[in-house]
């Protein structure tokens, strides 16, 4: 996603200037550190320190403080539209406004749930779920979700592609030179052209699951968690990353960013214009996820905004920019609360309080 703007230099003179947001104290150096890890999530602290002009120990200590407070975290999962062994869907859940905390907690703690949001508009909850097949998806929504106390109904939008997702989103703290220094080696593989497009292996799923708990888990830890050798883990991790099969992301709690409001737009565009529409959407600064779906809508957009008023100005912008392509926004919703974000359990402040990594199968 092309959300990189002309980015300000992180000058040493302002590196310690505090930015008071939410209840967590975050300064410019913290933001630069998160941006660095967004570019290269598993970079050694020596490289991070070199890029930021600080001691590696300082970088590691800073990150430990952010991670321990739940203000930022690194995790990973198999890319939704590159996982040929699974089916993913956006699922609308109607509860009639009745949302018992124990039911919400149960849903969030389910390993089949990648994300779970409470929203305004025509549904109470919006989830991203994984399944091993279409039949499994139907059983999961019909037998697991629909039978929960208070659930009145569900609507399934099968995801056919995810051209834009959160791992591609960036803060705006580093200079072009800093970003170039941090660029992962596998980024030069040409989007996967330099590695075979192999099927997902069982060990790959175990690696992704372990990274869902800690995206910076050392190779030795990954080897223990997956029951594979360190050499195998290293080789598969590189192949998955270079081939675009693995999404690794560093996330900063949304209230600590310049985009405290999250909105979801449901829209449709003629099928022949989908690719062109997606290219136009990539330039939206706050676009976090674009799902192409087979359902009532064929586009579901998750956009972070600076103010509540931007819910409408952004829709107007979308209508103007994509009018020639026939885009029609049919509904919009404000995210009232995010309970789970890409496998990460969040508190009411949007901070991480734990992880339940995605598993698209019962096992």
Short mmCIF file of C-alpha atoms in Angstrom, two decimals:
data_model
loop_
_atom_site.label_atom_id
_atom_site.label_comp_id
_atom_site.label_asym_id
_atom_site.label_seq_id
_atom_site.Cartn_x
_atom_site.Cartn_y
_atom_site.Cartn_z
CA UNK A 1 0.00 0.00 0.00
CA UNK A 2 1.39 3.36 -0.96
CA UNK A 3 0.78 5.29 2.25
CA UNK A 4 4.33 6.54 2.53
CA UNK A 5 4.37 10.32 2.45
CA UNK A 6 7.27 12.72 2.41
CA UNK A 7 8.42 11.97 5.92
CA UNK A 8 10.05 14.29 8.45
CA UNK A 9 13.55 13.69 9.70
CA UNK A 10 13.78 12.46 13.28
CA UNK A 11 16.21 15.03 14.62
CA UNK A 12 18.15 14.21 17.80
CA UNK A 13 16.99 17.51 19.29
CA UNK A 14 13.38 16.36 19.28
CA UNK A 15 13.92 12.64 19.81
CA UNK A 16 12.90 12.86 23.46
CA UNK A 17 10.05 15.32 23.01
CA UNK A 18 7.01 13.71 24.63
CA UNK A 19 3.79 13.25 22.73
CA UNK A 20 0.95 12.93 25.26
CA UNK A 21 -1.62 10.60 23.79
CA UNK A 22 -4.04 8.34 25.62
CA UNK A 23 -2.51 7.13 28.90
CA UNK A 24 0.78 6.00 27.45
CA UNK A 25 3.76 8.32 27.14
CA UNK A 26 5.13 8.04 23.61
CA UNK A 27 7.82 10.27 22.18
CA UNK A 28 9.29 10.82 18.73
CA UNK A 29 11.98 8.19 19.22
CA UNK A 30 9.32 5.63 20.13
CA UNK A 31 7.44 6.46 16.94
CA UNK A 32 10.64 6.14 14.90
CA UNK A 33 11.31 2.77 16.53
CA UNK A 34 7.85 1.50 15.62
CA UNK A 35 8.27 2.77 12.05
CA UNK A 36 11.59 0.95 11.81
CA UNK A 37 9.99 -2.31 12.94
CA UNK A 38 7.13 -1.80 10.50
CA UNK A 39 9.70 -1.81 7.71
CA UNK A 40 11.77 -4.71 9.02
CA UNK A 41 9.95 -6.48 11.84
CA UNK A 42 12.75 -8.94 12.64
CA UNK A 43 15.72 -6.63 12.13
CA UNK A 44 18.51 -7.05 14.71
CA UNK A 45 18.80 -4.28 17.28
CA UNK A 46 22.20 -3.37 15.84
CA UNK A 47 20.54 -2.44 12.54
CA UNK A 48 17.66 -0.67 14.26
CA UNK A 49 20.13 1.30 16.37
CA UNK A 50 22.22 2.22 13.33
CA UNK A 51 19.16 3.49 11.44
CA UNK A 52 17.91 5.56 14.39
CA UNK A 53 21.32 6.77 15.53
CA UNK A 54 21.04 5.21 18.97
CA UNK A 55 22.69 2.41 20.90
CA UNK A 56 21.23 -1.07 20.20
CA UNK A 57 20.67 -1.57 23.92
CA UNK A 58 18.63 1.63 24.03
CA UNK A 59 16.54 0.45 21.07
CA UNK A 60 15.88 -2.91 22.72
CA UNK A 61 15.02 -1.28 26.05
CA UNK A 62 12.66 1.18 24.38
CA UNK A 63 10.88 -1.63 22.58
CA UNK A 64 10.58 -3.69 25.75
CA UNK A 65 8.84 -0.78 27.46
CA UNK A 66 6.38 -0.32 24.58
CA UNK A 67 5.65 -4.03 24.31
CA UNK A 68 5.30 -4.55 28.05
CA UNK A 69 2.74 -1.72 28.29
CA UNK A 70 0.78 -3.11 25.33
CA UNK A 71 1.29 0.13 23.39
CA UNK A 72 2.98 -1.69 20.50
CA UNK A 73 3.55 -5.25 19.40
CA UNK A 74 4.92 -7.40 16.57
CA UNK A 75 3.09 -10.43 15.29
CA UNK A 76 2.47 -12.42 12.14
CA UNK A 77 0.03 -14.64 10.27
CA UNK A 78 -0.28 -16.27 6.87
CA UNK A 79 -1.44 -13.78 4.23
CA UNK A 80 -5.18 -14.26 3.85
CA UNK A 81 -5.26 -14.36 0.06
CA UNK A 82 -2.07 -16.45 -0.29
CA UNK A 83 -3.18 -19.27 2.01
CA UNK A 84 -4.63 -21.77 -0.45
CA UNK A 85 -5.47 -24.21 2.36
CA UNK A 86 -7.96 -21.90 4.07
CA UNK A 87 -11.06 -19.80 3.44
CA UNK A 88 -11.49 -16.37 5.04
CA UNK A 89 -14.54 -14.18 5.37
CA UNK A 90 -15.82 -10.92 6.76
CA UNK A 91 -18.76 -11.89 8.97
CA UNK A 92 -21.42 -9.44 10.16
CA UNK A 93 -22.98 -10.45 13.48
CA UNK A 94 -26.33 -9.04 14.62
CA UNK A 95 -27.08 -9.16 18.34
CA UNK A 96 -29.86 -6.60 18.50
CA UNK A 97 -27.59 -4.38 20.58
CA UNK A 98 -27.32 -7.03 23.30
CA UNK A 99 -23.60 -7.55 23.86
CA UNK A 100 -22.80 -9.48 27.07
CA UNK A 101 -19.13 -9.17 27.96
CA UNK A 102 -18.75 -12.92 28.41
CA UNK A 103 -20.00 -13.55 24.87
CA UNK A 104 -17.66 -10.90 23.46
CA UNK A 105 -14.74 -12.37 25.40
CA UNK A 106 -15.59 -15.86 24.17
CA UNK A 107 -15.63 -14.73 20.54
CA UNK A 108 -12.40 -12.76 20.88
CA UNK A 109 -10.65 -15.73 22.50
CA UNK A 110 -11.64 -18.01 19.61
CA UNK A 111 -8.63 -18.96 17.48
CA UNK A 112 -10.82 -18.92 14.35
CA UNK A 113 -11.32 -15.17 14.82
CA UNK A 114 -8.60 -13.01 13.30
CA UNK A 115 -10.31 -9.72 14.17
CA UNK A 116 -13.45 -8.63 16.01
CA UNK A 117 -14.94 -5.13 16.15
CA UNK A 118 -18.04 -3.60 17.68
CA UNK A 119 -19.49 -1.13 15.18
CA UNK A 120 -22.29 1.31 14.55
CA UNK A 121 -24.65 0.83 11.64
CA UNK A 122 -26.37 -2.26 10.31
CA UNK A 123 -24.48 -4.84 12.35
CA UNK A 124 -23.32 -4.99 15.94
CA UNK A 125 -20.09 -6.89 15.34
CA UNK A 126 -17.82 -7.29 12.34
CA UNK A 127 -15.38 -10.19 12.37
CA UNK A 128 -12.74 -11.69 10.11
CA UNK A 129 -12.76 -15.46 10.48
CA UNK A 130 -10.79 -18.34 9.02
CA UNK A 131 -11.95 -21.84 8.06
CA UNK A 132 -10.52 -24.89 6.33
CA UNK A 133 -13.24 -25.01 3.64
CA UNK A 134 -16.55 -23.45 2.61
CA UNK A 135 -18.39 -26.20 4.46
CA UNK A 136 -16.28 -25.54 7.54
CA UNK A 137 -17.05 -21.82 7.28
CA UNK A 138 -20.78 -22.54 7.07
CA UNK A 139 -20.62 -24.86 10.09
CA UNK A 140 -18.53 -22.44 12.10
CA UNK A 141 -20.85 -19.48 11.56
CA UNK A 142 -24.01 -21.56 11.84
CA UNK A 143 -23.08 -23.77 14.78
CA UNK A 144 -20.56 -21.74 16.72
CA UNK A 145 -21.38 -18.05 16.20
CA UNK A 146 -25.13 -18.17 15.54
CA UNK A 147 -25.83 -20.27 18.63
CA UNK A 148 -24.19 -17.87 21.05
CA UNK A 149 -26.58 -16.17 23.50
CA UNK A 150 -28.02 -13.00 21.97
CA UNK A 151 -26.86 -13.61 18.40
CA UNK A 152 -29.80 -13.03 16.03
CA UNK A 153 -28.11 -13.62 12.71
CA UNK A 154 -24.95 -13.52 10.62
CA UNK A 155 -24.03 -12.43 7.10
CA UNK A 156 -20.98 -13.91 5.40
CA UNK A 157 -18.82 -12.10 2.85
CA UNK A 158 -16.23 -14.55 1.53
CA UNK A 159 -12.89 -12.83 0.98
CA UNK A 160 -11.51 -13.43 -2.52
CA UNK A 161 -8.53 -11.09 -2.30
CA UNK A 162 -6.83 -8.70 0.13
CA UNK A 163 -4.85 -6.26 -2.03
CA UNK A 164 -4.20 -3.92 0.92
CA UNK A 165 -3.71 -4.99 4.54
CA UNK A 166 -2.32 -3.60 7.75
CA UNK A 167 1.19 -4.99 7.46
CA UNK A 168 1.74 -2.55 4.58
CA UNK A 169 0.73 0.53 6.57
CA UNK A 170 3.47 2.83 7.87
CA UNK A 171 4.00 5.67 10.29
CA UNK A 172 5.77 8.74 8.90
CA UNK A 173 8.77 9.13 11.18
CA UNK A 174 11.81 8.04 9.16
CA UNK A 175 13.71 9.60 6.29
CA UNK A 176 14.11 7.85 2.91
CA UNK A 177 17.72 7.04 3.82
CA UNK A 178 16.67 5.44 7.08
CA UNK A 179 13.97 3.42 5.34
CA UNK A 180 16.43 2.23 2.69
CA UNK A 181 18.89 1.08 5.36
CA UNK A 182 16.17 -0.96 7.04
CA UNK A 183 14.82 -2.55 3.87
CA UNK A 184 14.72 -6.34 4.35
CA UNK A 185 16.95 -8.42 2.10
CA UNK A 186 14.00 -10.45 0.85
CA UNK A 187 12.33 -7.24 -0.37
CA UNK A 188 14.68 -7.40 -3.34
CA UNK A 189 13.23 -10.76 -4.36
CA UNK A 190 10.74 -9.02 -6.61
CA UNK A 191 7.51 -9.86 -4.79
CA UNK A 192 8.25 -13.55 -4.65
CA UNK A 193 9.61 -14.04 -8.19
CA UNK A 194 12.96 -15.27 -6.86
CA UNK A 195 11.45 -18.08 -4.78
CA UNK A 196 9.26 -21.01 -5.83
CA UNK A 197 5.54 -20.54 -5.24
CA UNK A 198 5.24 -23.63 -3.08
CA UNK A 199 2.15 -24.89 -1.25
CA UNK A 200 1.85 -23.99 2.42
CA UNK A 201 3.40 -26.72 4.55
CA UNK A 202 2.35 -27.84 8.04
CA UNK A 203 5.57 -26.39 9.47
CA UNK A 204 4.70 -23.06 7.85
CA UNK A 205 1.42 -22.97 9.75
CA UNK A 206 3.23 -23.74 12.99
CA UNK A 207 5.72 -20.95 12.30
CA UNK A 208 2.93 -18.45 11.59
CA UNK A 209 1.08 -19.50 14.74
CA UNK A 210 4.19 -19.01 16.89
CA UNK A 211 4.85 -15.61 15.32
CA UNK A 212 1.25 -14.66 16.13
CA UNK A 213 2.32 -14.64 19.76
CA UNK A 214 5.67 -12.93 19.24
CA UNK A 215 6.68 -11.73 15.80
CA UNK A 216 10.28 -11.23 16.95
CA UNK A 217 10.62 -14.68 18.47
CA UNK A 218 14.24 -15.83 17.95
CA UNK A 219 14.93 -18.69 15.56
CA UNK A 220 15.81 -20.94 18.48
CA UNK A 221 12.42 -20.23 20.07
CA UNK A 222 10.63 -20.81 16.77
CA UNK A 223 12.42 -24.12 16.41
CA UNK A 224 11.24 -25.24 19.84
CA UNK A 225 7.70 -23.99 19.24
CA UNK A 226 7.38 -25.73 15.87
CA UNK A 227 9.35 -28.89 16.51
CA UNK A 228 11.59 -28.15 13.53
CA UNK A 229 15.30 -27.54 13.26
CA UNK A 230 16.68 -24.02 13.38
CA UNK A 231 17.91 -24.43 9.79
CA UNK A 232 14.44 -25.47 8.61
CA UNK A 233 12.79 -22.56 10.42
CA UNK A 234 15.29 -20.10 8.95
CA UNK A 235 14.77 -21.45 5.43
CA UNK A 236 10.97 -21.55 5.63
CA UNK A 237 10.75 -18.12 7.25
CA UNK A 238 12.76 -16.58 4.46
CA UNK A 239 10.74 -18.40 1.77
CA UNK A 240 7.43 -17.34 3.30
CA UNK A 241 8.53 -13.71 3.65
CA UNK A 242 10.10 -13.44 0.19
CA UNK A 243 7.09 -15.11 -1.41
CA UNK A 244 4.57 -12.81 0.25
CA UNK A 245 2.97 -15.72 2.10
CA UNK A 246 3.66 -14.34 5.58
CA UNK A 247 2.36 -11.03 6.93
CA UNK A 248 4.59 -9.67 9.68
CA UNK A 249 3.49 -6.42 11.23
CA UNK A 250 4.47 -4.00 13.95
CA UNK A 251 1.37 -2.31 15.32
CA UNK A 252 1.05 0.79 17.45
CA UNK A 253 -2.17 1.08 19.47
CA UNK A 254 -4.48 3.17 17.31
CA UNK A 255 -5.22 5.85 19.97
CA UNK A 256 -1.47 6.58 20.01
CA UNK A 257 -1.37 7.32 16.28
CA UNK A 258 -2.62 10.40 14.48
CA UNK A 259 -5.66 8.35 13.41
CA UNK A 260 -7.81 7.80 16.53
CA UNK A 261 -11.03 7.09 14.57
CA UNK A 262 -11.65 3.90 12.58
CA UNK A 263 -14.43 3.52 10.01
CA UNK A 264 -15.52 0.68 7.76
CA UNK A 265 -17.03 1.38 4.35
CA UNK A 266 -19.08 -1.16 2.43
CA UNK A 267 -19.15 -0.53 -1.30
CA UNK A 268 -19.48 -2.02 -4.73
CA UNK A 269 -17.79 -1.39 -8.03
CA UNK A 270 -18.33 -3.20 -11.35
CA UNK A 271 -16.16 -6.32 -11.45
CA UNK A 272 -14.31 -5.14 -14.54
CA UNK A 273 -13.17 -2.02 -12.63
CA UNK A 274 -12.01 -3.72 -9.43
CA UNK A 275 -8.29 -3.74 -10.22
CA UNK A 276 -8.29 -0.08 -11.27
CA UNK A 277 -10.32 0.88 -8.20
CA UNK A 278 -7.86 -0.87 -5.87
CA UNK A 279 -4.92 0.99 -7.44
CA UNK A 280 -6.71 4.29 -6.81
CA UNK A 281 -7.52 3.32 -3.22
CA UNK A 282 -3.87 2.59 -2.38
CA UNK A 283 -3.10 6.29 -2.09
CA UNK A 284 -5.49 6.86 0.82
CA UNK A 285 -3.25 7.64 3.85
CA UNK A 286 -5.42 5.90 6.43
CA UNK A 287 -6.41 2.81 4.46
CA UNK A 288 -5.63 -0.19 6.67
CA UNK A 289 -7.37 -2.97 4.80
CA UNK A 290 -9.14 -3.47 1.50
CA UNK A 291 -11.01 -6.74 1.14
CA UNK A 292 -12.52 -7.89 -2.14
CA UNK A 293 -15.47 -10.06 -1.22
CA UNK A 294 -18.17 -12.22 -2.76
CA UNK A 295 -21.29 -10.95 -1.05
CA UNK A 296 -23.68 -8.04 -0.89
CA UNK A 297 -20.67 -5.73 -1.32
CA UNK A 298 -17.51 -6.52 -3.26
CA UNK A 299 -15.35 -3.96 -1.43
CA UNK A 300 -14.97 -3.59 2.33
CA UNK A 301 -12.58 -0.82 3.37
CA UNK A 302 -11.12 -0.33 6.84
CA UNK A 303 -9.87 3.26 7.08
CA UNK A 304 -8.25 5.09 9.99
CA UNK A 305 -9.21 8.76 10.28
CA UNK A 306 -8.04 11.82 12.20
CA UNK A 307 -11.50 13.05 13.22
CA UNK A 308 -15.06 11.81 13.29
CA UNK A 309 -16.01 14.44 10.70
CA UNK A 310 -13.66 12.71 8.24
CA UNK A 311 -16.08 9.78 8.08
CA UNK A 312 -18.13 11.86 5.66
CA UNK A 313 -15.36 13.80 3.91
CA UNK A 314 -13.54 10.54 3.21
CA UNK A 315 -16.68 9.03 1.70
CA UNK A 316 -17.06 12.13 -0.45
CA UNK A 317 -13.43 11.79 -1.53
CA UNK A 318 -13.97 8.15 -2.45
CA UNK A 319 -17.05 9.03 -4.47
CA UNK A 320 -15.20 11.77 -6.36
CA UNK A 321 -12.02 9.80 -6.95
CA UNK A 322 -13.74 6.64 -8.15
CA UNK A 323 -16.87 8.08 -9.74
CA UNK A 324 -15.70 7.13 -13.24
CA UNK A 325 -15.24 3.54 -12.06
CA UNK A 326 -18.77 3.24 -10.77
CA UNK A 327 -17.97 2.99 -7.06
CA UNK A 328 -21.02 3.11 -4.82
CA UNK A 329 -20.60 3.26 -1.05
CA UNK A 330 -23.72 1.56 0.27
CA UNK A 331 -23.02 1.79 4.00
CA UNK A 332 -20.51 3.09 6.47
CA UNK A 333 -19.87 2.24 10.13
CA UNK A 334 -17.76 3.69 12.92
CA UNK A 335 -15.73 1.22 14.96
CA UNK A 336 -16.83 1.72 18.56
CA UNK A 337 -14.47 -0.81 20.06
CA UNK A 338 -11.87 -3.24 18.76
CA UNK A 339 -11.81 -6.42 20.80
CA UNK A 340 -9.32 -8.32 18.66
CA UNK A 341 -6.95 -7.07 16.00
CA UNK A 342 -5.06 -9.56 13.80
CA UNK A 343 -5.00 -12.13 16.59
CA UNK A 344 -4.19 -9.64 19.33
CA UNK A 345 -6.61 -9.14 22.24
CA UNK A 346 -7.12 -5.47 23.05
CA UNK A 347 -8.42 -3.60 26.08
CA UNK A 348 -10.77 -0.64 25.89
CA UNK A 349 -7.79 1.69 25.29
CA UNK A 350 -6.73 -0.31 22.24
CA UNK A 351 -3.66 -1.71 24.01
CA UNK A 352 -2.60 -5.33 23.72
CA UNK A 353 -3.44 -7.55 26.67
CA UNK A 354 -2.67 -10.91 25.09
CA UNK A 355 -2.68 -12.93 21.88
CA UNK A 356 -4.82 -15.71 20.46
CA UNK A 357 -3.19 -16.37 17.07
CA UNK A 358 -5.34 -17.33 14.13
CA UNK A 359 -5.94 -20.98 13.38
CA UNK A 360 -8.21 -21.59 10.40
CA UNK A 361 -8.93 -25.17 11.48
CA UNK A 362 -10.31 -26.74 14.61
CA UNK A 363 -6.94 -28.24 15.38
#
